[in-house]
Amino acid sequence: MEKEKIITVTSPLLPDLGELNKLLKDIWNRKWITNNGHYHQELEKALCEYLKVPYISLFTNGTLPLITALQALRITGEVITTPYSFVATTHSLWWNGIKPVFIDIDPQTGNMDPDKIEAAITPKTTAIMPVHVYGKPCNTQRIKEIADKYGLKVIYDAAHAFGVEVNGESILNAGDMSTLSFHATKVYNTIEGGALVMHDAETKKRIDYLKNFGFANEVTVVAPGINSKMDEVRAAYGLLNLRQVDAAIEARHQVAIKYREALRNVEGITFFDDMPGVKHNYSYFPIFVDAEKYGMTRDELYFKMKEQNVLGRRYFYPLISTFSTYRGLESANPENLPMSHKMADTVICLPMHHALKEEDIERVLKTIINK
Ligand SMILES: *Cc1c(COP(=O)(O)O)cnc(C)c1O
């Protein structure tokens, strides 16, 4: 039998080549190709407006803003975080010489369980690093109350939460700072890219120094900063993608509606519904396989889908706490993280992107429904 077309888990949002070419010509004319150029400034302005945030600083990827936020806030000692994320979250702590302390997740959302935070606080704790997993907002109110009570900073890894709002307010305004990733696989991309969102001009200035080696001016270096500047080509590409991201999110929404409709009554398969008051971005569509009820394990289903050229991804399996760098930590003990392990062992993220066609969606669903 002839193999059908491969359906990938994601597909990058790409700007129109003609439009991009116009902007490239302009960049060539200006001969200013990086270091806070024209399109860099334009993109920061446009993103502040689109995301409803006061200040943003562009980065060359989504990992360096995590590392830089920790440096700027002078975080040391221990940071409470989640093992149910992409490995960059915890790596950013490692790069700052900080000890990660993993706590378990809330199975209702996949996010860090706020009820587990207080028990993990020690005299060395200085911050909390939660993740809005799959773009589902954390309970930011509850996390703020605990952070305020103990004098802790909060840095949100909001790599999945581009454009997510709660009751009309951007989720990116929560905590001391929030980070974004504009990697090719994300809802909004600049090929590689990322950003840091902050509340005030003073912090933005400091962050802008830190992403440019720590230079405050020609002769003053204020700190050992990294190099993480976004160049003009990717900033221009990003400006064009911003024009079509709303349509892409709406296309994803329609995919989610169809997946939910078809999977709602499939025994042993569960998924998340939209949260009330939340503007979602439909960045991922995770399903959870209950092997007993479904009659097949997660991995059996995952490989069966793969055989039929439907490529899901087991995000987030394996858990960060199981990787060799981290598994020796006391908090990495699986007994400390039962819900995280359960979710990691049952999840498959279905293909989810703006370019999925009706027949693609049907093929994805058939691999799950026809056993
Ligand atoms: C993608 C991602 C990152 C890292 O972003 P890059 O742009 O790939 O460096 C960090 N955290 C989470 C949760 C992510 O999904």
PDB file of N, CA and C and ligand atoms in Angstrom, residues 60-66 84-89 131-133 157-160 179-186 191-194 284 316, ligand 1:
ATOM      1  N   THR A  60      17.551  36.427  20.616  1.00  0.00           N
ATOM      2  CA  THR A  60      17.870  35.584  19.470  1.00  0.00           C
ATOM      3  C   THR A  60      17.253  34.184  19.565  1.00  0.00           C
ATOM      4  N   ASN A  61      16.768  33.825  20.746  1.00  0.00           N
ATOM      5  CA  ASN A  61      15.988  32.587  20.933  1.00  0.00           C
ATOM      6  C   ASN A  61      15.222  32.688  22.238  1.00  0.00           C
ATOM      7  N   GLY A  62      14.529  31.630  22.612  1.00  0.00           N
ATOM      8  CA  GLY A  62      13.686  31.671  23.813  1.00  0.00           C
ATOM      9  C   GLY A  62      14.368  31.159  25.067  1.00  0.00           C
ATOM     10  N   THR A  63      15.600  30.698  24.950  1.00  0.00           N
ATOM     11  CA  THR A  63      16.320  30.176  26.106  1.00  0.00           C
ATOM     12  C   THR A  63      17.126  31.282  26.789  1.00  0.00           C
ATOM     13  N   LEU A  64      17.765  32.137  25.990  1.00  0.00           N
ATOM     14  CA  LEU A  64      18.589  33.204  26.561  1.00  0.00           C
ATOM     15  C   LEU A  64      17.789  34.225  27.384  1.00  0.00           C
ATOM     16  N   PRO A  65      16.538  34.526  27.044  1.00  0.00           N
ATOM     17  CA  PRO A  65      15.785  35.417  27.950  1.00  0.00           C
ATOM     18  C   PRO A  65      15.555  34.789  29.332  1.00  0.00           C
ATOM     19  N   LEU A  66      15.403  33.478  29.401  1.00  0.00           N
ATOM     20  CA  LEU A  66      15.280  32.817  30.713  1.00  0.00           C
ATOM     21  C   LEU A  66      16.566  33.014  31.512  1.00  0.00           C
ATOM     22  N   TYR A  84       7.638  19.296  34.234  1.00  0.00           N
ATOM     23  CA  TYR A  84       6.801  19.042  33.060  1.00  0.00           C
ATOM     24  C   TYR A  84       6.896  20.238  32.118  1.00  0.00           C
ATOM     25  N   SER A  85       8.006  20.290  31.366  1.00  0.00           N
ATOM     26  CA  SER A  85       8.264  21.404  30.457  1.00  0.00           C
ATOM     27  C   SER A  85       9.336  20.977  29.474  1.00  0.00           C
ATOM     28  N   PHE A  86       9.684  21.897  28.589  1.00  0.00           N
ATOM     29  CA  PHE A  86      10.814  21.690  27.702  1.00  0.00           C
ATOM     30  C   PHE A  86      12.087  21.915  28.527  1.00  0.00           C
ATOM     31  N   VAL A  87      13.125  21.166  28.200  1.00  0.00           N
ATOM     32  CA  VAL A  87      14.327  21.111  29.035  1.00  0.00           C
ATOM     33  C   VAL A  87      15.003  22.475  29.244  1.00  0.00           C
ATOM     34  N   ALA A  88      14.768  23.430  28.353  1.00  0.00           N
ATOM     35  CA  ALA A  88      15.401  24.756  28.472  1.00  0.00           C
ATOM     36  C   ALA A  88      15.017  25.460  29.768  1.00  0.00           C
ATOM     37  N   THR A  89      13.814  25.198  30.273  1.00  0.00           N
ATOM     38  CA  THR A  89      13.375  25.849  31.516  1.00  0.00           C
ATOM     39  C   THR A  89      14.391  25.577  32.627  1.00  0.00           C
ATOM     40  N   VAL A 131       5.733  27.485  34.406  1.00  0.00           N
ATOM     41  CA  VAL A 131       5.579  27.458  32.944  1.00  0.00           C
ATOM     42  C   VAL A 131       4.080  27.410  32.627  1.00  0.00           C
ATOM     43  N   HIS A 132       3.632  28.237  31.692  1.00  0.00           N
ATOM     44  CA  HIS A 132       2.238  28.129  31.226  1.00  0.00           C
ATOM     45  C   HIS A 132       2.212  27.027  30.165  1.00  0.00           C
ATOM     46  N   VAL A 133       2.131  25.784  30.623  1.00  0.00           N
ATOM     47  CA  VAL A 133       2.289  24.644  29.712  1.00  0.00           C
ATOM     48  C   VAL A 133       1.133  24.594  28.701  1.00  0.00           C
ATOM     49  N   ASP A 157       8.074  31.146  32.432  1.00  0.00           N
ATOM     50  CA  ASP A 157       8.422  30.670  31.098  1.00  0.00           C
ATOM     51  C   ASP A 157       7.107  30.631  30.323  1.00  0.00           C
ATOM     52  N   ALA A 158       6.913  31.657  29.491  1.00  0.00           N
ATOM     53  CA  ALA A 158       5.662  31.788  28.744  1.00  0.00           C
ATOM     54  C   ALA A 158       5.882  31.438  27.267  1.00  0.00           C
ATOM     55  N   ALA A 159       6.832  30.533  27.016  1.00  0.00           N
ATOM     56  CA  ALA A 159       7.174  30.149  25.639  1.00  0.00           C
ATOM     57  C   ALA A 159       5.946  29.668  24.852  1.00  0.00           C
ATOM     58  N   HIS A 160       4.954  29.100  25.563  1.00  0.00           N
ATOM     59  CA  HIS A 160       3.767  28.575  24.868  1.00  0.00           C
ATOM     60  C   HIS A 160       2.613  29.575  24.863  1.00  0.00           C
ATOM     61  N   THR A 179       9.021  35.170  29.740  1.00  0.00           N
ATOM     62  CA  THR A 179       9.825  34.956  28.538  1.00  0.00           C
ATOM     63  C   THR A 179       8.974  34.310  27.445  1.00  0.00           C
ATOM     64  N   LEU A 180       9.340  34.621  26.198  1.00  0.00           N
ATOM     65  CA  LEU A 180       8.657  34.043  25.036  1.00  0.00           C
ATOM     66  C   LEU A 180       9.671  33.371  24.130  1.00  0.00           C
ATOM     67  N   SER A 181       9.227  32.373  23.389  1.00  0.00           N
ATOM     68  CA  SER A 181      10.053  31.773  22.337  1.00  0.00           C
ATOM     69  C   SER A 181       9.375  31.994  20.996  1.00  0.00           C
ATOM     70  N   PHE A 182      10.162  32.431  20.024  1.00  0.00           N
ATOM     71  CA  PHE A 182       9.659  32.591  18.652  1.00  0.00           C
ATOM     72  C   PHE A 182      10.321  31.557  17.746  1.00  0.00           C
ATOM     73  N   HIS A 183      10.564  30.381  18.295  1.00  0.00           N
ATOM     74  CA  HIS A 183      11.150  29.303  17.501  1.00  0.00           C
ATOM     75  C   HIS A 183      10.168  28.841  16.418  1.00  0.00           C
ATOM     76  N   ALA A 184      10.700  28.308  15.342  1.00  0.00           N
ATOM     77  CA  ALA A 184       9.908  27.863  14.189  1.00  0.00           C
ATOM     78  C   ALA A 184       8.712  26.995  14.564  1.00  0.00           C
ATOM     79  N   THR A 185       8.817  26.229  15.643  1.00  0.00           N
ATOM     80  CA  THR A 185       7.739  25.303  16.019  1.00  0.00           C
ATOM     81  C   THR A 185       6.620  25.970  16.806  1.00  0.00           C
ATOM     82  N   LYS A 186       6.780  27.238  17.168  1.00  0.00           N
ATOM     83  CA  LYS A 186       5.801  27.890  18.038  1.00  0.00           C
ATOM     84  C   LYS A 186       4.699  28.582  17.218  1.00  0.00           C
ATOM     85  N   ILE A 191      11.741  32.409  12.994  1.00  0.00           N
ATOM     86  CA  ILE A 191      12.652  31.306  12.671  1.00  0.00           C
ATOM     87  C   ILE A 191      13.270  30.812  13.982  1.00  0.00           C
ATOM     88  N   GLU A 192      14.304  31.507  14.471  1.00  0.00           N
ATOM     89  CA  GLU A 192      14.753  31.401  15.851  1.00  0.00           C
ATOM     90  C   GLU A 192      14.478  32.780  16.443  1.00  0.00           C
ATOM     91  N   GLY A 193      14.158  32.835  17.712  1.00  0.00           N
ATOM     92  CA  GLY A 193      13.923  34.133  18.322  1.00  0.00           C
ATOM     93  C   GLY A 193      13.217  33.984  19.651  1.00  0.00           C
ATOM     94  N   GLY A 194      13.151  35.077  20.377  1.00  0.00           N
ATOM     95  CA  GLY A 194      12.470  35.058  21.663  1.00  0.00           C
ATOM     96  C   GLY A 194      12.408  36.458  22.225  1.00  0.00           C
ATOM     97  N   TYR A 284      -0.928  23.893  21.322  1.00  0.00           N
ATOM     98  CA  TYR A 284      -0.732  22.430  21.306  1.00  0.00           C
ATOM     99  C   TYR A 284      -2.100  21.781  21.507  1.00  0.00           C
ATOM    100  N   PHE A 316       5.281  16.290  27.394  1.00  0.00           N
ATOM    101  CA  PHE A 316       6.702  16.364  27.680  1.00  0.00           C
ATOM    102  C   PHE A 316       7.151  15.059  28.309  1.00  0.00           C
TER     103      PHE A 316
HETATM  104  C1  LIG B   1      10.536  26.317  23.033  1.00  0.00           C
HETATM  105  C2  LIG B   1      10.656  26.454  24.511  1.00  0.00           C
HETATM  106  C3  LIG B   1      11.742  27.099  25.115  1.00  0.00           C
HETATM  107  C4  LIG B   1      12.993  27.486  24.387  1.00  0.00           C
HETATM  108  O1  LIG B   1      12.820  28.294  23.342  1.00  0.00           O
HETATM  109  P1  LIG B   1      13.906  28.313  22.151  1.00  0.00           P
HETATM  110  O2  LIG B   1      13.455  29.477  21.346  1.00  0.00           O
HETATM  111  O3  LIG B   1      13.805  27.016  21.432  1.00  0.00           O
HETATM  112  O4  LIG B   1      15.249  28.542  22.766  1.00  0.00           O
HETATM  113  C5  LIG B   1      11.717  27.293  26.491  1.00  0.00           C
HETATM  114  N1  LIG B   1      10.696  26.844  27.244  1.00  0.00           N
HETATM  115  C6  LIG B   1       9.650  26.192  26.704  1.00  0.00           C
HETATM  116  C7  LIG B   1       8.553  25.739  27.599  1.00  0.00           C
HETATM  117  C8  LIG B   1       9.611  25.942  25.321  1.00  0.00           C
HETATM  118  O5  LIG B   1       8.596  25.240  24.809  1.00  0.00           O
END
